[in-house]
Amino acid sequence: MIGLEINNLGVVLSGREIVRGASFTVKPGEIVGLIGPNGAGKSTVIKAILGLVEKASGDVLLSGVGTDEFEAKERARKISYVPQGAPIHWPLTAERTVALGRTPHLNPWQDMRDEDQTAIRKAMKQTDCWHLKDRLVTNLSGGERARVMLARTMAVGAEYMLADEPTASLDPFHQLQVMDIMKAQAKAGVGVLIVMHDLSLALQTCDKLVLMHDGAVLAKGTAAEVLTDENLKTAFGVAVTRWSENGLEYIAPRAAG
Amino acid sequence: MKSVSRLQQNMLLIGLSGLLLVAVLASSMFGAVNLSLSQVIEALFGGSDTGVNIIVQELRMPRIILGLMAGATLGYTGAALQGLLRNPLADPGVIGVSSSASFGAVAAIYLGLSAYSAMAIPGMAMMGALVATLILMLLASRDSSVLTLILAGVGISSIATAGISLIMNFAPNPISLQDMIFWMLGSLENRTYDDLMLAGPFIIVGWLMMIGVGQGLNALSLGSEAAHTLGIDLKRLRWRVVLGTTLSVGATVSVCGAIGFIGLVVPHLIRALIGYEPRKLLLPSALAGAVLMTAADILTRLPIGHGQLRLGVVMAVIGAPVFIYIIFKTRESMR
């Protein structure tokens, strides 16, 4: 089957079961939002898919083949990742930072080829940060830096992109900008899995949602199937107010009565 | 700072190679007997008179080659460790190998082993470095996190330093104590091809282990998680850098003594010229380390030091102010 399949995934860290029996699929061209309260196991699921933490049980399949069977760089060419907070340890220029996304395509001694330069330029133009290419990332604003880091991930040119709270610490304008970039990626055929907290943004952006609670998948499917009052009360312990405006749906949480 | 073009990087490498050539020639010309450039070149090919041939080939060449290898090792490993640990304050001493090698040397002096063989002190120092490597591997083999490596290194370094203090405390006589202190201040004086044969193979194996680590170090700029998802085998990268460093630096310290500041200062010097990309720092740092070591060795021979000025002291006296100057100049981009 074509797609990124997570089957019955379980993760145990320091003797504690963090994720149990999680199953869902991300297909090419769709955005799947992974939502749930803090500590539900969302980031751990992402890390297990990427091989950053060991799976205690279950499989992660890429077009039917276990991700463990791929050589590290081959897997890296297929699944890219936007880490939470997107740290950078040295003051590199934006262009050199984005260039790091080409690592899986090059052997340790190889220099950038024309196709790598093209991928870097394309990713930076898509995220509207080409004009920042000679600036040091450490001197950029939060929004500019988030775009550079997204470009870095996009420069990989992977079939699937996993993002752990890419809109955290961004203002509303930049949150929308990042989500628009994600939508454009999906439109280009990339399967996108995003960990997110903003329910309205999830409702407006994602094709499918996976709601996690206490290490397990509580609900999955369309927004209408997942974001029910009952599910939201069970997962987050909140009631919600819903409304529509200009063709967009909104959900605002409030204390459960 | 704009991104550095390949041309600029090549210019830097060519410039540093030119400086290295000048330093090597100067180093072979100056000493107790000053020689002209033509004498040095003739002597290199055995064409000069016997005395000059011996001075150049037997006395100065091993010293120069060792200095080049030591400087290149300290510069390269300093840049590699700073990239691996993502810490601009890291230097080869951080993993405990320098102090362990010093412990071995000081123990050899205490036991009077140099009376039996000229190779006793470097041999024991090399043993110290290898034992430190083994302990580091044992301590950090299960959990290969950077923090474990640093803490293991700090622990090894502390034990070795404690051992050195203990031995110095019980030094049998002031001359032994002076020998120990002088050894630790570092020197290339009177080094022979035997020293080179002892340390050279370990240094070269260390270098070979670290070939091609630049890509992984670059990816680590984004943090270990991102580097892993870019297809970098972090465990392998860590061990290549750490083992390569322990072998090459251990061998360097064994024959030259503990020479500080090159590993710390040189990568900063290169960053000020071509930016922070870890991969681009490696080769220039090796060349600049070799230039600096050779130049410092020439300074130790100047009359000003009455023949007693030690290499480690020269490096510290030059290195510390240069380090502060570089930090002052680059503080904007370090935020």
mmCIF file of C-alpha atoms in Angstrom, chain A:
data_model
loop_
_atom_site.group_PDB
_atom_site.id
_atom_site.type_symbol
_atom_site.label_atom_id
_atom_site.label_comp_id
_atom_site.label_asym_id
_atom_site.label_seq_id
_atom_site.Cartn_x
_atom_site.Cartn_y
_atom_site.Cartn_z
ATOM 1 C CA MET A 1 0.000 0.000 0.000
ATOM 2 C CA ILE A 2 1.254 3.488 -0.825
ATOM 3 C CA GLY A 3 1.557 5.671 2.248
ATOM 4 C CA LEU A 4 3.234 5.921 5.625
ATOM 5 C CA GLU A 5 1.549 3.298 7.798
ATOM 6 C CA ILE A 6 1.855 3.210 11.545
ATOM 7 C CA ASN A 7 0.618 -0.169 12.767
ATOM 8 C CA ASN A 8 -0.028 -0.946 16.404
ATOM 9 C CA LEU A 9 2.948 1.182 17.504
ATOM 10 C CA GLY A 10 4.105 0.897 21.092
ATOM 11 C CA VAL A 11 6.932 2.781 22.809
ATOM 12 C CA VAL A 12 8.306 2.132 26.291
ATOM 13 C CA LEU A 13 10.743 4.669 27.764
ATOM 14 C CA SER A 14 12.469 4.084 31.122
ATOM 15 C CA GLY A 15 10.026 1.272 31.868
ATOM 16 C CA ARG A 16 6.976 3.467 31.242
ATOM 17 C CA GLU A 17 4.588 2.810 28.380
ATOM 18 C CA ILE A 18 4.427 6.133 26.545
ATOM 19 C CA VAL A 19 2.611 4.985 23.393
ATOM 20 C CA ARG A 20 0.452 1.893 22.993
ATOM 21 C CA GLY A 21 -1.297 0.409 19.998
ATOM 22 C CA ALA A 22 -1.171 3.549 17.850
ATOM 23 C CA SER A 23 -2.280 2.945 14.255
ATOM 24 C CA PHE A 24 -2.940 5.422 11.468
ATOM 25 C CA THR A 25 -1.847 6.212 7.913
ATOM 26 C CA VAL A 26 -0.487 9.273 6.134
ATOM 27 C CA LYS A 27 -1.059 9.165 2.400
ATOM 28 C CA PRO A 28 0.803 11.193 -0.230
ATOM 29 C CA GLY A 29 -0.758 14.626 -0.718
ATOM 30 C CA GLU A 30 -2.635 14.771 2.571
ATOM 31 C CA ILE A 31 -2.064 16.664 5.785
ATOM 32 C CA VAL A 32 -2.658 14.648 8.929
ATOM 33 C CA GLY A 33 -2.821 16.557 12.208
ATOM 34 C CA LEU A 34 -1.660 14.729 15.322
ATOM 35 C CA ILE A 35 -3.448 16.376 18.232
ATOM 36 C CA GLY A 36 -3.906 15.659 21.899
ATOM 37 C CA PRO A 37 -3.099 17.041 25.338
ATOM 38 C CA ASN A 38 0.452 17.463 26.658
ATOM 39 C CA GLY A 39 1.970 14.099 27.506
ATOM 40 C CA ALA A 40 -0.410 12.156 25.230
ATOM 41 C CA GLY A 41 2.556 10.701 23.308
ATOM 42 C CA LYS A 42 2.341 12.741 20.063
ATOM 43 C CA SER A 43 6.003 13.716 19.859
ATOM 44 C CA THR A 44 7.024 10.194 20.865
ATOM 45 C CA VAL A 45 5.011 8.778 17.947
ATOM 46 C CA ILE A 46 6.858 11.120 15.569
ATOM 47 C CA LYS A 47 10.210 10.150 17.101
ATOM 48 C CA ALA A 48 9.405 6.439 16.813
ATOM 49 C CA ILE A 49 8.491 6.866 13.139
ATOM 50 C CA LEU A 50 11.866 8.553 12.586
ATOM 51 C CA GLY A 51 13.784 5.948 14.578
ATOM 52 C CA LEU A 52 14.780 8.514 17.221
ATOM 53 C CA VAL A 53 13.290 6.288 19.926
ATOM 54 C CA GLU A 54 13.034 2.522 19.799
ATOM 55 C CA LYS A 55 9.711 0.863 19.113
ATOM 56 C CA ALA A 56 8.607 -1.642 21.754
ATOM 57 C CA SER A 57 6.034 -3.090 19.381
ATOM 58 C CA GLY A 58 4.381 -2.534 16.021
ATOM 59 C CA ASP A 59 5.642 -1.419 12.623
ATOM 60 C CA VAL A 60 6.204 1.708 10.620
ATOM 61 C CA LEU A 61 5.821 0.914 6.932
ATOM 62 C CA LEU A 62 6.746 3.080 3.980
ATOM 63 C CA SER A 63 4.840 1.881 0.923
ATOM 64 C CA GLY A 64 4.626 -1.528 2.577
ATOM 65 C CA VAL A 65 8.314 -1.760 3.557
ATOM 66 C CA GLY A 66 9.444 -1.419 7.195
ATOM 67 C CA THR A 67 11.391 1.806 7.753
ATOM 68 C CA ASP A 68 14.016 -0.203 9.689
ATOM 69 C CA GLU A 69 14.889 -1.966 6.458
ATOM 70 C CA PHE A 70 16.047 1.212 4.757
ATOM 71 C CA GLU A 71 19.634 2.365 4.986
ATOM 72 C CA ALA A 72 19.793 5.555 7.157
ATOM 73 C CA LYS A 73 20.344 7.989 4.284
ATOM 74 C CA GLU A 74 17.741 6.305 2.114
ATOM 75 C CA ARG A 75 15.167 6.664 4.891
ATOM 76 C CA ALA A 76 16.282 10.270 5.353
ATOM 77 C CA ARG A 77 15.600 10.926 1.653
ATOM 78 C CA LYS A 78 12.043 9.609 2.101
ATOM 79 C CA ILE A 79 10.993 11.137 5.438
ATOM 80 C CA SER A 80 12.029 14.654 6.500
ATOM 81 C CA TYR A 81 11.560 16.218 9.906
ATOM 82 C CA VAL A 82 10.987 19.649 11.415
ATOM 83 C CA PRO A 83 12.032 19.315 15.067
ATOM 84 C CA GLN A 84 10.297 21.209 17.836
ATOM 85 C CA GLY A 85 11.912 24.609 18.319
ATOM 86 C CA ALA A 86 14.260 23.955 15.366
ATOM 87 C CA PRO A 87 17.536 24.534 17.206
ATOM 88 C CA ILE A 88 20.697 25.764 15.487
ATOM 89 C CA HIS A 89 24.007 25.604 17.304
ATOM 90 C CA TRP A 90 26.232 27.735 15.080
ATOM 91 C CA PRO A 91 25.553 31.073 13.381
ATOM 92 C CA LEU A 92 25.404 29.735 9.824
ATOM 93 C CA THR A 93 23.980 31.718 6.954
ATOM 94 C CA ALA A 94 20.399 30.902 5.992
ATOM 95 C CA GLU A 95 21.539 29.387 2.702
ATOM 96 C CA ARG A 96 24.107 27.090 4.341
ATOM 97 C CA THR A 97 21.473 26.059 6.893
ATOM 98 C CA VAL A 98 19.018 25.121 4.145
ATOM 99 C CA ALA A 99 21.853 23.324 2.337
ATOM 100 C CA LEU A 100 22.092 20.898 5.280
ATOM 101 C CA GLY A 101 18.813 19.472 4.012
ATOM 102 C CA ARG A 102 20.753 17.984 1.095
ATOM 103 C CA THR A 103 22.885 15.832 3.421
ATOM 104 C CA PRO A 104 21.034 12.568 2.666
ATOM 105 C CA HIS A 105 21.718 13.039 -1.057
ATOM 106 C CA LEU A 106 25.484 13.463 -0.755
ATOM 107 C CA ASN A 107 28.306 11.184 0.295
ATOM 108 C CA PRO A 108 30.619 12.525 3.035
ATOM 109 C CA TRP A 109 33.142 13.986 0.592
ATOM 110 C CA GLN A 110 30.764 15.272 -2.025
ATOM 111 C CA ASP A 111 30.228 18.948 -2.754
ATOM 112 C CA MET A 112 26.910 20.507 -3.701
ATOM 113 C CA ARG A 113 25.884 19.646 -7.243
ATOM 114 C CA ASP A 114 23.726 21.785 -9.517
ATOM 115 C CA GLU A 115 20.624 19.791 -8.581
ATOM 116 C CA ASP A 116 21.327 20.449 -4.896
ATOM 117 C CA GLN A 117 21.691 24.179 -5.511
ATOM 118 C CA THR A 118 18.413 24.113 -7.436
ATOM 119 C CA ALA A 119 16.610 22.307 -4.590
ATOM 120 C CA ILE A 120 17.960 24.807 -2.041
ATOM 121 C CA ARG A 121 16.896 27.815 -4.121
ATOM 122 C CA LYS A 122 13.470 26.313 -4.789
ATOM 123 C CA ALA A 123 12.823 25.536 -1.110
ATOM 124 C CA MET A 124 13.936 29.026 -0.048
ATOM 125 C CA LYS A 125 11.753 30.675 -2.668
ATOM 126 C CA GLN A 126 8.736 28.558 -1.707
ATOM 127 C CA THR A 127 9.129 29.661 1.897
ATOM 128 C CA ASP A 128 9.850 33.248 0.909
ATOM 129 C CA CYS A 129 13.299 33.386 2.478
ATOM 130 C CA TRP A 130 15.623 33.529 -0.559
ATOM 131 C CA HIS A 131 16.284 37.203 0.200
ATOM 132 C CA LEU A 132 17.634 36.142 3.622
ATOM 133 C CA LYS A 133 20.171 33.719 2.186
ATOM 134 C CA ASP A 134 23.277 35.628 3.311
ATOM 135 C CA ARG A 135 21.945 36.516 6.761
ATOM 136 C CA LEU A 136 22.993 34.537 9.834
ATOM 137 C CA VAL A 137 20.074 32.422 11.088
ATOM 138 C CA THR A 138 20.876 33.449 14.636
ATOM 139 C CA ASN A 139 20.136 37.067 13.691
ATOM 140 C CA LEU A 140 16.741 36.348 12.111
ATOM 141 C CA SER A 141 13.354 36.979 13.705
ATOM 142 C CA GLY A 142 11.322 34.006 14.936
ATOM 143 C CA GLY A 143 9.136 33.987 11.820
ATOM 144 C CA GLU A 144 12.078 34.263 9.425
ATOM 145 C CA ARG A 145 13.928 31.527 11.236
ATOM 146 C CA ALA A 146 10.896 29.215 11.164
ATOM 147 C CA ARG A 147 10.689 29.702 7.380
ATOM 148 C CA VAL A 148 14.403 28.967 6.947
ATOM 149 C CA MET A 149 14.054 25.810 9.021
ATOM 150 C CA LEU A 150 11.055 24.730 6.954
ATOM 151 C CA ALA A 151 13.056 25.373 3.800
ATOM 152 C CA ARG A 152 15.829 23.214 5.278
ATOM 153 C CA THR A 153 13.351 20.374 5.693
ATOM 154 C CA MET A 154 11.806 20.919 2.257
ATOM 155 C CA ALA A 155 15.240 20.930 0.615
ATOM 156 C CA VAL A 156 15.438 17.220 1.450
ATOM 157 C CA GLY A 157 12.737 16.693 -1.168
ATOM 158 C CA ALA A 158 11.235 13.805 0.815
ATOM 159 C CA GLU A 159 7.932 12.056 0.103
ATOM 160 C CA TYR A 160 6.810 12.573 3.704
ATOM 161 C CA MET A 161 7.336 15.475 6.048
ATOM 162 C CA LEU A 162 6.923 15.195 9.814
ATOM 163 C CA ALA A 163 6.691 18.380 11.849
ATOM 164 C CA ASP A 164 6.626 18.649 15.627
ATOM 165 C CA GLU A 165 4.696 21.782 16.548
ATOM 166 C CA PRO A 166 6.108 23.921 13.727
ATOM 167 C CA THR A 167 3.876 26.837 14.709
ATOM 168 C CA ALA A 168 4.799 26.887 18.396
ATOM 169 C CA SER A 169 6.079 30.294 19.534
ATOM 170 C CA LEU A 170 5.028 31.946 16.261
ATOM 171 C CA ASP A 171 2.595 34.850 16.055
ATOM 172 C CA PRO A 172 -0.764 34.275 14.278
ATOM 173 C CA PHE A 173 0.451 35.707 10.949
ATOM 174 C CA HIS A 174 3.473 33.411 10.853
ATOM 175 C CA GLN A 175 1.398 30.440 12.046
ATOM 176 C CA LEU A 176 -0.849 30.869 9.019
ATOM 177 C CA GLN A 177 2.164 31.360 6.775
ATOM 178 C CA VAL A 178 3.745 28.108 7.971
ATOM 179 C CA MET A 179 0.473 26.221 7.517
ATOM 180 C CA ASP A 180 0.113 27.631 3.985
ATOM 181 C CA ILE A 181 3.569 26.263 3.198
ATOM 182 C CA MET A 182 2.480 22.876 4.563
ATOM 183 C CA LYS A 183 -0.626 22.978 2.363
ATOM 184 C CA ALA A 184 1.493 23.793 -0.680
ATOM 185 C CA GLN A 185 3.719 20.833 0.143
ATOM 186 C CA ALA A 186 0.722 18.516 0.366
ATOM 187 C CA LYS A 187 -0.587 19.895 -2.915
ATOM 188 C CA ALA A 188 2.753 18.968 -4.469
ATOM 189 C CA GLY A 189 2.173 15.372 -3.350
ATOM 190 C CA VAL A 190 4.046 15.293 -0.041
ATOM 191 C CA GLY A 191 2.388 13.414 2.842
ATOM 192 C CA VAL A 192 2.495 15.736 5.857
ATOM 193 C CA LEU A 193 2.121 14.755 9.528
ATOM 194 C CA ILE A 194 1.970 17.684 11.953
ATOM 195 C CA VAL A 195 1.838 17.684 15.732
ATOM 196 C CA MET A 196 -0.280 20.685 16.681
ATOM 197 C CA HIS A 197 -2.248 22.220 19.540
ATOM 198 C CA ASP A 198 -4.416 24.856 17.853
ATOM 199 C CA LEU A 199 -7.721 23.112 17.204
ATOM 200 C CA SER A 200 -9.041 25.777 14.811
ATOM 201 C CA LEU A 201 -5.841 25.663 12.775
ATOM 202 C CA ALA A 202 -6.046 21.848 12.743
ATOM 203 C CA LEU A 203 -9.676 21.988 11.648
ATOM 204 C CA GLN A 204 -8.929 24.428 8.817
ATOM 205 C CA THR A 205 -5.702 22.893 7.563
ATOM 206 C CA CYS A 206 -5.719 19.143 8.017
ATOM 207 C CA ASP A 207 -7.354 16.560 5.783
ATOM 208 C CA LYS A 208 -7.390 14.058 8.620
ATOM 209 C CA LEU A 209 -6.864 14.186 12.343
ATOM 210 C CA VAL A 210 -5.508 11.686 14.822
ATOM 211 C CA LEU A 211 -6.459 12.446 18.428
ATOM 212 C CA MET A 212 -4.208 10.901 21.061
ATOM 213 C CA HIS A 213 -4.973 10.507 24.724
ATOM 214 C CA ASP A 214 -2.887 8.799 27.379
ATOM 215 C CA GLY A 215 -0.566 7.122 24.862
ATOM 216 C CA ALA A 216 -3.295 5.680 22.646
ATOM 217 C CA VAL A 217 -5.258 6.858 19.619
ATOM 218 C CA LEU A 218 -8.640 7.986 20.909
ATOM 219 C CA ALA A 219 -10.101 8.878 17.514
ATOM 220 C CA LYS A 220 -9.002 9.290 13.905
ATOM 221 C CA GLY A 221 -10.636 10.379 10.686
ATOM 222 C CA THR A 222 -12.087 13.629 9.417
ATOM 223 C CA ALA A 223 -12.366 16.661 11.660
ATOM 224 C CA ALA A 224 -16.098 16.038 12.069
ATOM 225 C CA GLU A 225 -15.430 12.483 13.236
ATOM 226 C CA VAL A 226 -12.604 13.371 15.601
ATOM 227 C CA LEU A 227 -13.423 16.771 17.089
ATOM 228 C CA THR A 228 -16.672 15.726 18.751
ATOM 229 C CA ASP A 229 -17.645 17.294 22.069
ATOM 230 C CA GLU A 230 -17.254 13.933 23.772
ATOM 231 C CA ASN A 231 -13.767 13.243 22.382
ATOM 232 C CA LEU A 232 -12.538 16.724 23.243
ATOM 233 C CA LYS A 233 -13.880 16.427 26.765
ATOM 234 C CA THR A 234 -12.234 13.022 27.237
ATOM 235 C CA ALA A 235 -8.881 14.060 25.767
ATOM 236 C CA PHE A 236 -8.503 17.665 26.944
ATOM 237 C CA GLY A 237 -11.096 17.918 29.722
ATOM 238 C CA VAL A 238 -12.628 20.969 28.047
ATOM 239 C CA ALA A 239 -15.932 21.948 26.487
ATOM 240 C CA VAL A 240 -15.843 23.854 23.186
ATOM 241 C CA THR A 241 -17.663 26.621 21.392
ATOM 242 C CA ARG A 242 -17.923 26.305 17.614
ATOM 243 C CA TRP A 243 -18.761 28.854 14.957
ATOM 244 C CA SER A 244 -18.254 29.563 11.260
ATOM 245 C CA GLU A 245 -17.217 32.798 9.645
ATOM 246 C CA ASN A 246 -16.319 33.567 6.038
ATOM 247 C CA GLY A 247 -16.458 29.878 5.215
ATOM 248 C CA LEU A 248 -13.982 28.910 7.927
ATOM 249 C CA GLU A 249 -14.788 26.862 11.010
ATOM 250 C CA TYR A 250 -13.492 27.710 14.444
ATOM 251 C CA ILE A 251 -13.301 25.889 17.760
ATOM 252 C CA ALA A 252 -12.550 27.672 21.012
ATOM 253 C CA PRO A 253 -12.050 25.669 24.199
ATOM 254 C CA ARG A 254 -13.650 26.670 27.502
ATOM 255 C CA ALA A 255 -13.734 25.113 30.931
ATOM 256 C CA ALA A 256 -16.009 22.090 31.065
ATOM 257 C CA GLY A 257 -19.084 22.860 33.150
#
